[in-house]
Short mmCIF file of C-alpha atoms in Angstrom, two decimals:
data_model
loop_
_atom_site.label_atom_id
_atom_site.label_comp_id
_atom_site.label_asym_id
_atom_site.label_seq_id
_atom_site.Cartn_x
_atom_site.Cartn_y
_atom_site.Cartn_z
CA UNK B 1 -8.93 23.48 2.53
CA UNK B 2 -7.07 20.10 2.49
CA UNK B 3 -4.51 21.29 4.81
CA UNK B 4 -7.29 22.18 7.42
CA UNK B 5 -8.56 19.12 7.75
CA UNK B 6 -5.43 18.31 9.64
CA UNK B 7 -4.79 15.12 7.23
CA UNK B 8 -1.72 14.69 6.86
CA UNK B 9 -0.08 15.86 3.60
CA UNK B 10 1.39 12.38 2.48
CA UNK B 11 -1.86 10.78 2.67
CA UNK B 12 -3.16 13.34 0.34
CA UNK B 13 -0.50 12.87 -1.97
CA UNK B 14 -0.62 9.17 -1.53
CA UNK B 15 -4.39 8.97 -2.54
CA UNK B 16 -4.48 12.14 -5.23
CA UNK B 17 -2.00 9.95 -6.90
CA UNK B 18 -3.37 6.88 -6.59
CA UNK B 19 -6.56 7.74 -8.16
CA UNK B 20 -5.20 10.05 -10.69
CA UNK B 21 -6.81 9.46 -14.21
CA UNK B 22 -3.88 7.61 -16.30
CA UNK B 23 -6.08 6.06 -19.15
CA UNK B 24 -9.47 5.81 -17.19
CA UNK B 25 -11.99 8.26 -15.24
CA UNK B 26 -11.03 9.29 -11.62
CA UNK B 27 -13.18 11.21 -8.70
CA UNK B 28 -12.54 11.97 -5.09
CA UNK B 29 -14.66 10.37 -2.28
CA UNK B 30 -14.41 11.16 0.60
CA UNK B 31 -15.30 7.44 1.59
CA UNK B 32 -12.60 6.39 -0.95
CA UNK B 33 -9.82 8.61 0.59
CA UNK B 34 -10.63 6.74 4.12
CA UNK B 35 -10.60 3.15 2.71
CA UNK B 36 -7.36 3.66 1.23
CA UNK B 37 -5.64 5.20 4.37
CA UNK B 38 -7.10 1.98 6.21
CA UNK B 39 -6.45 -0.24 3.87
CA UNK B 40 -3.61 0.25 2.09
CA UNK B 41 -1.61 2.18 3.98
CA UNK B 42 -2.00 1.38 7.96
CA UNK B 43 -2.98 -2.41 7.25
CA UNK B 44 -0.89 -2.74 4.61
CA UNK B 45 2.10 -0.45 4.11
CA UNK B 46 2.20 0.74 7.58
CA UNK B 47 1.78 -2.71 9.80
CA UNK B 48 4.35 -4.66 7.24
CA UNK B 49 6.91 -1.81 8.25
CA UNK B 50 6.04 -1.52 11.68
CA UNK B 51 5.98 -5.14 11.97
CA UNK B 52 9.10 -5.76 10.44
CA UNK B 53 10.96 -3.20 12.64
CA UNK B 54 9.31 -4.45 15.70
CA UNK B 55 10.62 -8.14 15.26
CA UNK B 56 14.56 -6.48 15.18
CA UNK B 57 13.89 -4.45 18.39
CA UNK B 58 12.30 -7.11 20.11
CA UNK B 59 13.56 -10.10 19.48
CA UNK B 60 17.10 -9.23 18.63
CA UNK B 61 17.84 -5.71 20.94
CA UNK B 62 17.53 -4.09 17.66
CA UNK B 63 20.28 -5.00 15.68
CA UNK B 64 19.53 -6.91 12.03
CA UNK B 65 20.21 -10.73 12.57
CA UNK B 66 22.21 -13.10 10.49
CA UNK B 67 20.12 -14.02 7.53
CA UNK B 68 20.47 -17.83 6.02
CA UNK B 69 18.39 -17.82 2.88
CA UNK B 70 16.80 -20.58 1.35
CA UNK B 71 14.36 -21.65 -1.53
CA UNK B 72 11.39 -19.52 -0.31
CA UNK B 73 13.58 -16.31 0.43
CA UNK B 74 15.26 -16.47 -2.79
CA UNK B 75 12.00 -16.43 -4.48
CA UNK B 76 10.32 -13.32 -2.49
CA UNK B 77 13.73 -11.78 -3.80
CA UNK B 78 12.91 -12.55 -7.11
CA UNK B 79 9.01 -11.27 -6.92
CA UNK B 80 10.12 -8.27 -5.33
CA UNK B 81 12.94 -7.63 -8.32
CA UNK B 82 10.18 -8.36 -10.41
CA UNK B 83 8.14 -5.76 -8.90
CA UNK B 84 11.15 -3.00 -8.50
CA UNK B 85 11.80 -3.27 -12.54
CA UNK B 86 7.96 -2.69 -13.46
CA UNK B 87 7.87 0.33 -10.87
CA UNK B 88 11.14 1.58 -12.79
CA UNK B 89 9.95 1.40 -15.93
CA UNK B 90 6.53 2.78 -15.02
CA UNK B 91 7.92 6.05 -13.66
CA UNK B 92 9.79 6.17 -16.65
CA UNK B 93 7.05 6.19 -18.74
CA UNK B 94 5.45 8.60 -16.74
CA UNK B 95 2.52 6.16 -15.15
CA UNK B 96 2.68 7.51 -11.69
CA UNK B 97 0.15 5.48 -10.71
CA UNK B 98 0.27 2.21 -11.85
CA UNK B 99 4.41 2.52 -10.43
CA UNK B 100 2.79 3.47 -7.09
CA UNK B 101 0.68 -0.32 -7.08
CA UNK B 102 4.12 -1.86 -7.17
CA UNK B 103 4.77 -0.26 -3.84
CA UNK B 104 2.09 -1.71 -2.09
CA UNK B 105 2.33 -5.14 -4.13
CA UNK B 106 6.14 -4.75 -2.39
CA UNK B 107 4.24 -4.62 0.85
CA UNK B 108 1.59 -7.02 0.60
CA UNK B 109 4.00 -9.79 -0.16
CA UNK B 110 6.17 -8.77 2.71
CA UNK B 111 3.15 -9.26 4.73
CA UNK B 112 1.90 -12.56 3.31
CA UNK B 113 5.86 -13.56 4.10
CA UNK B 114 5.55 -12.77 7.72
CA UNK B 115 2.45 -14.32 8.22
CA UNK B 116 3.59 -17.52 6.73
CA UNK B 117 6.94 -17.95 8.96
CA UNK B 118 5.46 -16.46 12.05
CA UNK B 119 8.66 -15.29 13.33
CA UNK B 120 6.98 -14.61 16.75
CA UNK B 121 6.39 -18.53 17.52
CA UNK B 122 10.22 -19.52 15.69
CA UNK B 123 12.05 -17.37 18.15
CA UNK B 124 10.82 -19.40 20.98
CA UNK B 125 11.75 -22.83 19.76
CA UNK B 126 15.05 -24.47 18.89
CA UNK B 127 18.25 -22.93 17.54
CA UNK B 128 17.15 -23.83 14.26
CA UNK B 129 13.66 -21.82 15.24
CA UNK B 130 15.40 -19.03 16.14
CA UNK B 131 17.46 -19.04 13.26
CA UNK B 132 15.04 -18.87 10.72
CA UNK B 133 13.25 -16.36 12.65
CA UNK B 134 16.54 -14.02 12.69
CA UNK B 135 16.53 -14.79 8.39
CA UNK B 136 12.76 -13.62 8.25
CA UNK B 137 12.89 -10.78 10.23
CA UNK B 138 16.40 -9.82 8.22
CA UNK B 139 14.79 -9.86 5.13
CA UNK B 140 11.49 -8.48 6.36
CA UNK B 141 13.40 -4.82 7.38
CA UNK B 142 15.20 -4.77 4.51
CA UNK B 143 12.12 -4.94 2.24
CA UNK B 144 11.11 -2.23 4.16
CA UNK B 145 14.37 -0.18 3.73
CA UNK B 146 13.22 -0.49 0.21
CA UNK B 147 10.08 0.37 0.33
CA UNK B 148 11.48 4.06 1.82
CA UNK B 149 13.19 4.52 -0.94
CA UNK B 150 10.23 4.10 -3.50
CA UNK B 151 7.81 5.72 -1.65
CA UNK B 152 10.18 9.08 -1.96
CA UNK B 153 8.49 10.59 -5.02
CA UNK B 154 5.05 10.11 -3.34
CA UNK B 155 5.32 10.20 0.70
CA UNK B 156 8.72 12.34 1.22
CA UNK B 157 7.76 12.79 4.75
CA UNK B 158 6.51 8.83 5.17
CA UNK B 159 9.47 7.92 3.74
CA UNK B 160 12.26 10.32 6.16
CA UNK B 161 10.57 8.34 8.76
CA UNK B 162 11.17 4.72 7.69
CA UNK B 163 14.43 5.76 6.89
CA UNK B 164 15.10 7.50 10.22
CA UNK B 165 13.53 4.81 12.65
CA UNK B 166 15.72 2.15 10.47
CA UNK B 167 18.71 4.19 10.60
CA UNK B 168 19.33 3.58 7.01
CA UNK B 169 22.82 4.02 5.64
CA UNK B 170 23.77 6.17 2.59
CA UNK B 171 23.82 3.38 0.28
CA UNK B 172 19.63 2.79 0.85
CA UNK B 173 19.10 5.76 -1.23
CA UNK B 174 19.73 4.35 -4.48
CA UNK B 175 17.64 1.74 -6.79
CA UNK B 176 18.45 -0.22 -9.54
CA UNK B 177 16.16 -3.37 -10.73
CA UNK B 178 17.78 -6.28 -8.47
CA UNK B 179 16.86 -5.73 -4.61
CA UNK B 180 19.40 -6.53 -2.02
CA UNK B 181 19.58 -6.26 1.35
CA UNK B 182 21.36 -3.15 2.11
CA UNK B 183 20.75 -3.96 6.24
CA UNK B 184 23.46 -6.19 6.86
CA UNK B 185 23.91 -8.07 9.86
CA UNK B 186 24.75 -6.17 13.03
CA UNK B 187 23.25 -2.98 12.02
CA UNK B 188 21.41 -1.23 14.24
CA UNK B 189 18.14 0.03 13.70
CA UNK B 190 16.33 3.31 15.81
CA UNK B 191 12.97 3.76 17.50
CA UNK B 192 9.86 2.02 15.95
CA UNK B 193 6.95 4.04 15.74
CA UNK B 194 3.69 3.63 13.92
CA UNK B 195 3.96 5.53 10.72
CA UNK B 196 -0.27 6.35 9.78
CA UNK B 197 -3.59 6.72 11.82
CA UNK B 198 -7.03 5.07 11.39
CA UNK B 199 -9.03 7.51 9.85
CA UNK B 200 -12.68 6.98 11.71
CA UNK B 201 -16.11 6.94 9.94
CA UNK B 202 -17.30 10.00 12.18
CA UNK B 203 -14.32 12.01 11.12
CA UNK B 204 -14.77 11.51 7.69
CA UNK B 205 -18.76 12.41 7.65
CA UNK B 206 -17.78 15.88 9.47
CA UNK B 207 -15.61 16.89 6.92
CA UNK B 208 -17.82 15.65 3.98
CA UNK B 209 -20.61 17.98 5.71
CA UNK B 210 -17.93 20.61 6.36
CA UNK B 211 -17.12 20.56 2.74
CA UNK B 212 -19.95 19.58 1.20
CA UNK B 213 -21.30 22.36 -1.38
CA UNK B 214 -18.43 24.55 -1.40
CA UNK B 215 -18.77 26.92 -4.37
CA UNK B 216 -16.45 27.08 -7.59
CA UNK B 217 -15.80 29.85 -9.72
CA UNK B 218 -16.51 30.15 -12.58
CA UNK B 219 -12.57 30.29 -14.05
CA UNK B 220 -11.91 27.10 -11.80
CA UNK B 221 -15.01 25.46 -12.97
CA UNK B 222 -14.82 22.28 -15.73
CA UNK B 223 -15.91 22.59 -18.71
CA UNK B 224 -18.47 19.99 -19.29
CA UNK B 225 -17.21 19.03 -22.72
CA UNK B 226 -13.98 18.21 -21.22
CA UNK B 227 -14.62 15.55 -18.72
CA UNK B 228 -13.22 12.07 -19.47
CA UNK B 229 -15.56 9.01 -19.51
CA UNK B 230 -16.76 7.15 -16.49
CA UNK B 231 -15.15 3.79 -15.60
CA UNK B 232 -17.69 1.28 -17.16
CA UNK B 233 -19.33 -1.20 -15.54
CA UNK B 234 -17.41 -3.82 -17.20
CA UNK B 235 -14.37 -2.57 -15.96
CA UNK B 236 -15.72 -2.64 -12.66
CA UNK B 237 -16.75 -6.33 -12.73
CA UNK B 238 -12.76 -7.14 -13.83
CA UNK B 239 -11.54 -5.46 -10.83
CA UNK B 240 -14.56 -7.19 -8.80
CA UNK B 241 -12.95 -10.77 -9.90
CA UNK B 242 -9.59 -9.77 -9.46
CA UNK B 243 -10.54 -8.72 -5.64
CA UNK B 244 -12.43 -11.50 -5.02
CA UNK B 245 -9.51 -13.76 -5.93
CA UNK B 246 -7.39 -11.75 -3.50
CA UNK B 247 -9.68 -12.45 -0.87
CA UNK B 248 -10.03 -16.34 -1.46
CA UNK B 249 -6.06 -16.27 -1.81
CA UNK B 250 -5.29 -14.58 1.71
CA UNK B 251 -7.93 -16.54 3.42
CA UNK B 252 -6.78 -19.65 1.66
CA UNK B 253 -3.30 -18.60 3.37
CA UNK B 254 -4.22 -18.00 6.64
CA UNK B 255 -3.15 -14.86 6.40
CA UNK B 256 -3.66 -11.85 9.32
CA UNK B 257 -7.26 -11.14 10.22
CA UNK B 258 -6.70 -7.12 9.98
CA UNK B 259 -5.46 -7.90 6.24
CA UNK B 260 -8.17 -10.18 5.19
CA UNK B 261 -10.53 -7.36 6.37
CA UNK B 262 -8.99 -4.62 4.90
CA UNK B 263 -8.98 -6.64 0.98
CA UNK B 264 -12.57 -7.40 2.17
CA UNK B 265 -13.76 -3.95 2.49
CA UNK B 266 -11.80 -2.69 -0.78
CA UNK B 267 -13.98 -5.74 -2.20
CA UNK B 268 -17.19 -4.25 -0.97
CA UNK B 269 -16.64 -0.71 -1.92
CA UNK B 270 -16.01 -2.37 -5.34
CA UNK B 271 -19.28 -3.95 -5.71
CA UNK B 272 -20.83 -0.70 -4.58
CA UNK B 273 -19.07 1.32 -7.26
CA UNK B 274 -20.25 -1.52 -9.58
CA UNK B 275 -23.95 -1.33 -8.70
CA UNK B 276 -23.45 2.84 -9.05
CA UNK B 277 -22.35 2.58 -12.07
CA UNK B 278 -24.83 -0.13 -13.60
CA UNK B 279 -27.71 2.26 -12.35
CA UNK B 280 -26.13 5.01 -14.48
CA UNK B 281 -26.30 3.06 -17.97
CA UNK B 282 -29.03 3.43 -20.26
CA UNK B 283 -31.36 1.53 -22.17
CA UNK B 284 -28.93 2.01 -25.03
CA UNK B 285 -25.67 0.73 -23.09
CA UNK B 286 -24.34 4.38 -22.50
CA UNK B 287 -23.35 5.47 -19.28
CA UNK B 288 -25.58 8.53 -18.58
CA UNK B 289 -24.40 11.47 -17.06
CA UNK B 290 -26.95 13.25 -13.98
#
């Protein structure tokens, strides 16, 4: 049934995995499944990529600039490092999820990066402009040569397509827990393309009616006594914080409008989830089951 809802199979995969119970309760929603494309993956993942490849082809006939790092470069390095030995040791350990968060942490500070240099305004100015926008863009399309590479275990068909619009060489194909730019000056990059679609509210109510009821057997069926415990509302208030925070912290930055809105949304589905689950507990501080 999922593959006739003409979604693509990466974005299942993608979302299966990202809600996949590691510790903690997980369900699919329908509602869920679109906020995550939106967010996460065509504001976030996707437009950092696209964004990043964009900048080469346009403002430098689509060959990686020179790239002159300083202070600020040198530290997005180091985050991203930071980020690339956690997802290593994740997978490792078998946390499939929590290693996929790094991904998109890769991503969000790529796009918090680009927002703050606005390369788009440097190229017009002075040489110096235009140099800085050559190091940002540089180091923006190599961030995204790695991210191809980590999203392999979850997107294989997501990531064959970063890696064939960037051209990537051989050597991209390999991780250790130190990123480096693998795109060195004077390589050439291919076509840019967007890499996900906006999945639309109407969409997403037609198949939740198309679906809705469908009937288990009985062999496929849970057994009650087996399901795991529903996140508590408690939990649901930490994440609540932690998204609120986000939300001050890009706004505080300035950052792209389409970003802000897409944390802002994951923010409200939050609180809903929040005041779902609050409904559910009892008189005697135990979550209820319908």
């Amino acid at each position: 049934m999922a593959k006739e809802t003409g979604i693509p199979v990466d974005i299942w995969r993608f979302y299966l995995l990202y809600v996949r119970p590691e510790g903690q309760d997980s369900s699919f929603s329908w509602s869920d499944l679109m906020l995550k494309n939106n967010s996460e993956l065509l504001n976030n993942l996707g437009n950092f990529v696209n964004r990043a490849g964009m900048f080469v082809s346009k403002f430098f006939e689509s060959t990686v600039p020179e790239m002159d790092l300083n202070l600020e470069d040198k530290w997005l390095l180091a985050q991203i490092s930071w980020e690339l030995q956690q997802y290593n040791r994740l997978l490792e350990k078998v946390r499939i999820r929590d290693a996929l968060r790094c991904v998109l942490n890769i991503s969000r500070y790529g796009n918090q990066y680009i927002q703050i240099n606005e390369p788009w305004k440097r190229i017009k100015g002075s040489d110096t402009e235009r140099k800085r926008a050559g190091t940002v863009t540089g180091v923006a399309v190599n961030v995204a040569c790695l991210l191809s590479v980590m999203l392999l275990p979850y997107m294989p068909t997501v990531s064959a397509a970063i890696q064939r619009q960037l051209q990537a060489p051989e050597q991209c194909n390999s991780l250790t827990d130190r990123f480096v730019c693998v795109l060195r000056a004077g390589h050439r990059i291919g076509t840019v393309s967007p890499l996900f679609e906006k999945l639309e509210p109407g969409r997403i109510e037609e198949l939740r009616n198309k679906y809705r009821g469908q009937k288990v057997s009985a062999e496929a069926r849970p057994d009650p006594g087996e399901r795991e415990s529903p996140v508590l509302p408690q939990d649901l208030r930490e994440l609540v914080t932690k998204q609120g925070n986000r939300v001050r912290d890009l706004k505080a930055r300035k950052a792209e409008k389409a970003l802000i809105d897409a944390e802002v949304s994951a923010l409200l589905d939050l609180k809903r989830r929040l005041q779902q689950a609050e409904r559910k507990v009892g008189g005697g501080g135990e979550v209820t089951w319908p």
